[in-house]
Amino acid sequence: MKMKKKLKICIVILLVVLTCSACENPFTYARKPTNQPNTTWVSSDETIVFTVSSTCDTTGQMVVNGEVVEFCLTTYPGSVMNLYDTVVLDTNIETPESRYEQWTCSYKSKAFFIATVKDTTFFEVGKEISFYRVDPE
C-alpha cells in the first residue's frame, strides 16, 4: 500500500515539474518590453528606438548607415526577440524573408535589457546592444 502511495506522489511531482517547465519564468515575462504597454525603449547609442502600444503592438525604427529602417518587434517565450519588416503588420504573417534580426535577450530589469545579435541583416553576429526604457513607469 505504501508503495502505491509513493508511486502516486512521484507521478504527481513529475507532472507538476513537466507542466511548470513549459511555463515562462514570471520574472522574465514581466521584464520583457512587449509586456509593458505604453513604454518607449532606446538603445544606448540612440540609433534604435521602439514603442510598445497600449495593446502591446511594438514598432520602431533604427538608423543603419544613415538610412532609417522601420520595423515591428515580437518576442517569444524565453529570450528570443525578432525584428520584422513592417509588412508583417499588414499581413500578420512572420516569414524568414521578412525578418531583419533575431536577438537573444537578457532582461536585467523592467527598465533595461541587453540584446545579443544571433541572426542579422544590419549588424554583426554576437554584437550586444543595450536598451533602456525612457519613460516613467
PDB file of C-alpha atoms in Angstrom:
ATOM      1  CA  MET A   1       0.000   0.000   0.000  1.00  0.00           C
ATOM      2  CA  LYS A   2       2.813   2.404   0.860  1.00  0.00           C
ATOM      3  CA  MET A   3       4.451   1.658  -2.474  1.00  0.00           C
ATOM      4  CA  LYS A   4       1.311   2.718  -4.394  1.00  0.00           C
ATOM      5  CA  LYS A   5       1.090   5.963  -2.433  1.00  0.00           C
ATOM      6  CA  LYS A   6       4.762   6.751  -3.116  1.00  0.00           C
ATOM      7  CA  LEU A   7       4.262   5.987  -6.793  1.00  0.00           C
ATOM      8  CA  LYS A   8       1.253   8.330  -6.969  1.00  0.00           C
ATOM      9  CA  ILE A   9       3.228  11.098  -5.246  1.00  0.00           C
ATOM     10  CA  CYS A  10       6.111  10.610  -7.674  1.00  0.00           C
ATOM     11  CA  ILE A  11       3.754  10.785 -10.651  1.00  0.00           C
ATOM     12  CA  VAL A  12       2.137  13.979  -9.331  1.00  0.00           C
ATOM     13  CA  ILE A  13       5.543  15.582  -8.742  1.00  0.00           C
ATOM     14  CA  LEU A  14       6.678  14.561 -12.212  1.00  0.00           C
ATOM     15  CA  LEU A  15       3.540  16.051 -13.792  1.00  0.00           C
ATOM     16  CA  VAL A  16       3.982  19.319 -11.884  1.00  0.00           C
ATOM     17  CA  VAL A  17       7.640  19.579 -12.941  1.00  0.00           C
ATOM     18  CA  LEU A  18       6.830  18.839 -16.579  1.00  0.00           C
ATOM     19  CA  THR A  19       3.964  21.327 -16.606  1.00  0.00           C
ATOM     20  CA  CYS A  20       5.973  24.089 -14.950  1.00  0.00           C
ATOM     21  CA  SER A  21       8.995  23.575 -17.184  1.00  0.00           C
ATOM     22  CA  ALA A  22       6.835  24.587 -20.149  1.00  0.00           C
ATOM     23  CA  CYS A  23       5.844  27.824 -18.412  1.00  0.00           C
ATOM     24  CA  GLU A  24       7.746  31.032 -18.902  1.00  0.00           C
ATOM     25  CA  ASN A  25       9.544  32.424 -15.891  1.00  0.00           C
ATOM     26  CA  PRO A  26       7.192  35.102 -14.482  1.00  0.00           C
ATOM     27  CA  PHE A  27      10.118  37.431 -13.705  1.00  0.00           C
ATOM     28  CA  THR A  28      11.343  37.259 -17.299  1.00  0.00           C
ATOM     29  CA  TYR A  29       7.800  37.688 -18.600  1.00  0.00           C
ATOM     30  CA  ALA A  30       7.268  40.877 -16.568  1.00  0.00           C
ATOM     31  CA  ARG A  31      10.614  42.345 -17.689  1.00  0.00           C
ATOM     32  CA  LYS A  32      10.041  41.932 -21.431  1.00  0.00           C
ATOM     33  CA  PRO A  33       9.349  45.249 -23.141  1.00  0.00           C
ATOM     34  CA  THR A  34       6.487  43.729 -25.138  1.00  0.00           C
ATOM     35  CA  ASN A  35       4.676  43.000 -21.869  1.00  0.00           C
ATOM     36  CA  GLN A  36       4.964  46.613 -20.709  1.00  0.00           C
ATOM     37  CA  PRO A  37       2.325  48.640 -22.588  1.00  0.00           C
ATOM     38  CA  ASN A  38       2.763  52.350 -23.259  1.00  0.00           C
ATOM     39  CA  THR A  39       6.554  52.291 -22.983  1.00  0.00           C
ATOM     40  CA  THR A  40       9.350  53.567 -25.198  1.00  0.00           C
ATOM     41  CA  TRP A  41      12.785  51.990 -25.419  1.00  0.00           C
ATOM     42  CA  VAL A  42      16.048  53.308 -26.839  1.00  0.00           C
ATOM     43  CA  SER A  43      19.427  51.711 -27.475  1.00  0.00           C
ATOM     44  CA  SER A  44      22.410  53.113 -25.597  1.00  0.00           C
ATOM     45  CA  ASP A  45      23.804  54.605 -28.821  1.00  0.00           C
ATOM     46  CA  GLU A  46      20.325  56.036 -29.606  1.00  0.00           C
ATOM     47  CA  THR A  47      20.195  54.502 -33.105  1.00  0.00           C
ATOM     48  CA  ILE A  48      17.307  52.138 -32.309  1.00  0.00           C
ATOM     49  CA  VAL A  49      14.005  53.248 -30.773  1.00  0.00           C
ATOM     50  CA  PHE A  50      10.787  51.276 -30.341  1.00  0.00           C
ATOM     51  CA  THR A  51       7.454  51.856 -28.680  1.00  0.00           C
ATOM     52  CA  VAL A  52       5.063  49.358 -27.125  1.00  0.00           C
ATOM     53  CA  SER A  53       1.436  50.418 -27.635  1.00  0.00           C
ATOM     54  CA  SER A  54      -1.421  50.042 -25.178  1.00  0.00           C
ATOM     55  CA  THR A  55      -2.290  46.771 -26.948  1.00  0.00           C
ATOM     56  CA  CYS A  56       1.380  45.648 -26.763  1.00  0.00           C
ATOM     57  CA  ASP A  57       1.978  46.032 -30.508  1.00  0.00           C
ATOM     58  CA  THR A  58       5.605  47.058 -30.880  1.00  0.00           C
ATOM     59  CA  THR A  59       7.004  49.203 -33.684  1.00  0.00           C
ATOM     60  CA  GLY A  60      10.154  51.202 -34.079  1.00  0.00           C
ATOM     61  CA  GLN A  61      12.936  52.435 -36.257  1.00  0.00           C
ATOM     62  CA  MET A  62      16.684  52.144 -36.461  1.00  0.00           C
ATOM     63  CA  VAL A  63      19.270  54.172 -38.288  1.00  0.00           C
ATOM     64  CA  VAL A  64      21.647  51.975 -40.268  1.00  0.00           C
ATOM     65  CA  ASN A  65      24.328  53.598 -42.428  1.00  0.00           C
ATOM     66  CA  GLY A  66      22.345  56.836 -42.438  1.00  0.00           C
ATOM     67  CA  GLU A  67      19.126  55.133 -43.574  1.00  0.00           C
ATOM     68  CA  VAL A  68      16.021  54.878 -41.374  1.00  0.00           C
ATOM     69  CA  VAL A  69      14.616  51.344 -41.240  1.00  0.00           C
ATOM     70  CA  GLU A  70      11.156  50.843 -39.731  1.00  0.00           C
ATOM     71  CA  PHE A  71      10.354  47.555 -38.050  1.00  0.00           C
ATOM     72  CA  CYS A  72       7.912  45.700 -35.857  1.00  0.00           C
ATOM     73  CA  LEU A  73       9.153  43.596 -32.989  1.00  0.00           C
ATOM     74  CA  THR A  74       7.981  40.320 -31.466  1.00  0.00           C
ATOM     75  CA  THR A  75       9.150  38.291 -28.500  1.00  0.00           C
ATOM     76  CA  TYR A  76       8.621  34.639 -27.747  1.00  0.00           C
ATOM     77  CA  PRO A  77       8.682  32.533 -24.585  1.00  0.00           C
ATOM     78  CA  GLY A  78      12.230  32.525 -23.353  1.00  0.00           C
ATOM     79  CA  SER A  79      14.682  35.113 -24.592  1.00  0.00           C
ATOM     80  CA  VAL A  80      14.172  35.356 -28.374  1.00  0.00           C
ATOM     81  CA  MET A  81      13.282  38.710 -29.942  1.00  0.00           C
ATOM     82  CA  ASN A  82      12.709  39.174 -33.681  1.00  0.00           C
ATOM     83  CA  LEU A  83      12.575  42.375 -35.722  1.00  0.00           C
ATOM     84  CA  TYR A  84      10.479  42.202 -38.886  1.00  0.00           C
ATOM     85  CA  ASP A  85       9.736  44.384 -41.866  1.00  0.00           C
ATOM     86  CA  THR A  86       6.573  46.376 -41.123  1.00  0.00           C
ATOM     87  CA  VAL A  87       4.795  44.460 -43.900  1.00  0.00           C
ATOM     88  CA  VAL A  88       4.131  41.884 -41.168  1.00  0.00           C
ATOM     89  CA  LEU A  89       1.741  44.386 -39.564  1.00  0.00           C
ATOM     90  CA  ASP A  90      -0.455  44.210 -42.683  1.00  0.00           C
ATOM     91  CA  THR A  91      -0.160  40.503 -43.435  1.00  0.00           C
ATOM     92  CA  ASN A  92       0.115  39.200 -39.856  1.00  0.00           C
ATOM     93  CA  ILE A  93       2.468  36.550 -41.264  1.00  0.00           C
ATOM     94  CA  GLU A  94       6.041  36.304 -39.984  1.00  0.00           C
ATOM     95  CA  THR A  95       8.359  34.742 -42.546  1.00  0.00           C
ATOM     96  CA  PRO A  96      12.141  34.297 -42.660  1.00  0.00           C
ATOM     97  CA  GLU A  97      12.197  36.674 -45.640  1.00  0.00           C
ATOM     98  CA  SER A  98      10.510  39.459 -43.660  1.00  0.00           C
ATOM     99  CA  ARG A  99      12.734  39.035 -40.595  1.00  0.00           C
ATOM    100  CA  TYR A 100      15.542  41.579 -40.276  1.00  0.00           C
ATOM    101  CA  GLU A 101      17.046  40.495 -36.985  1.00  0.00           C
ATOM    102  CA  GLN A 102      16.937  37.750 -34.380  1.00  0.00           C
ATOM    103  CA  TRP A 103      18.312  38.564 -30.968  1.00  0.00           C
ATOM    104  CA  THR A 104      18.658  36.705 -27.699  1.00  0.00           C
ATOM    105  CA  CYS A 105      17.843  38.988 -24.796  1.00  0.00           C
ATOM    106  CA  SER A 106      18.861  39.142 -21.180  1.00  0.00           C
ATOM    107  CA  TYR A 107      16.172  41.054 -19.296  1.00  0.00           C
ATOM    108  CA  LYS A 108      18.046  42.646 -16.409  1.00  0.00           C
ATOM    109  CA  SER A 109      15.151  44.717 -15.030  1.00  0.00           C
ATOM    110  CA  LYS A 110      11.849  46.240 -16.117  1.00  0.00           C
ATOM    111  CA  ALA A 111      13.821  49.204 -17.468  1.00  0.00           C
ATOM    112  CA  PHE A 112      16.928  47.605 -19.009  1.00  0.00           C
ATOM    113  CA  PHE A 113      17.867  44.659 -21.205  1.00  0.00           C
ATOM    114  CA  ILE A 114      20.754  43.525 -23.370  1.00  0.00           C
ATOM    115  CA  ALA A 115      20.150  42.034 -26.819  1.00  0.00           C
ATOM    116  CA  THR A 116      22.784  39.804 -28.415  1.00  0.00           C
ATOM    117  CA  VAL A 117      22.563  39.542 -32.207  1.00  0.00           C
ATOM    118  CA  LYS A 118      22.097  35.924 -33.375  1.00  0.00           C
ATOM    119  CA  ASP A 119      20.885  36.321 -36.978  1.00  0.00           C
ATOM    120  CA  THR A 120      21.166  39.635 -38.748  1.00  0.00           C
ATOM    121  CA  THR A 121      20.652  41.844 -41.749  1.00  0.00           C
ATOM    122  CA  PHE A 122      22.218  45.025 -40.353  1.00  0.00           C
ATOM    123  CA  PHE A 123      24.632  44.146 -37.515  1.00  0.00           C
ATOM    124  CA  GLU A 124      27.390  41.670 -36.711  1.00  0.00           C
ATOM    125  CA  VAL A 125      26.526  38.340 -35.089  1.00  0.00           C
ATOM    126  CA  GLY A 126      27.480  38.490 -31.420  1.00  0.00           C
ATOM    127  CA  LYS A 127      27.090  42.256 -31.088  1.00  0.00           C
ATOM    128  CA  GLU A 128      25.489  43.285 -27.792  1.00  0.00           C
ATOM    129  CA  ILE A 129      23.004  46.159 -27.794  1.00  0.00           C
ATOM    130  CA  SER A 130      21.814  47.688 -24.517  1.00  0.00           C
ATOM    131  CA  PHE A 131      18.292  49.117 -24.273  1.00  0.00           C
ATOM    132  CA  TYR A 132      16.768  51.428 -21.685  1.00  0.00           C
ATOM    133  CA  ARG A 133      13.148  52.368 -21.049  1.00  0.00           C
ATOM    134  CA  VAL A 134      12.939  56.145 -21.428  1.00  0.00           C
ATOM    135  CA  ASP A 135       9.537  56.895 -19.979  1.00  0.00           C
ATOM    136  CA  PRO A 136       8.359  56.819 -16.375  1.00  0.00           C
ATOM    137  CA  GLU A 137       6.932  53.571 -15.042  1.00  0.00           C
TER     138      GLU A 137
END
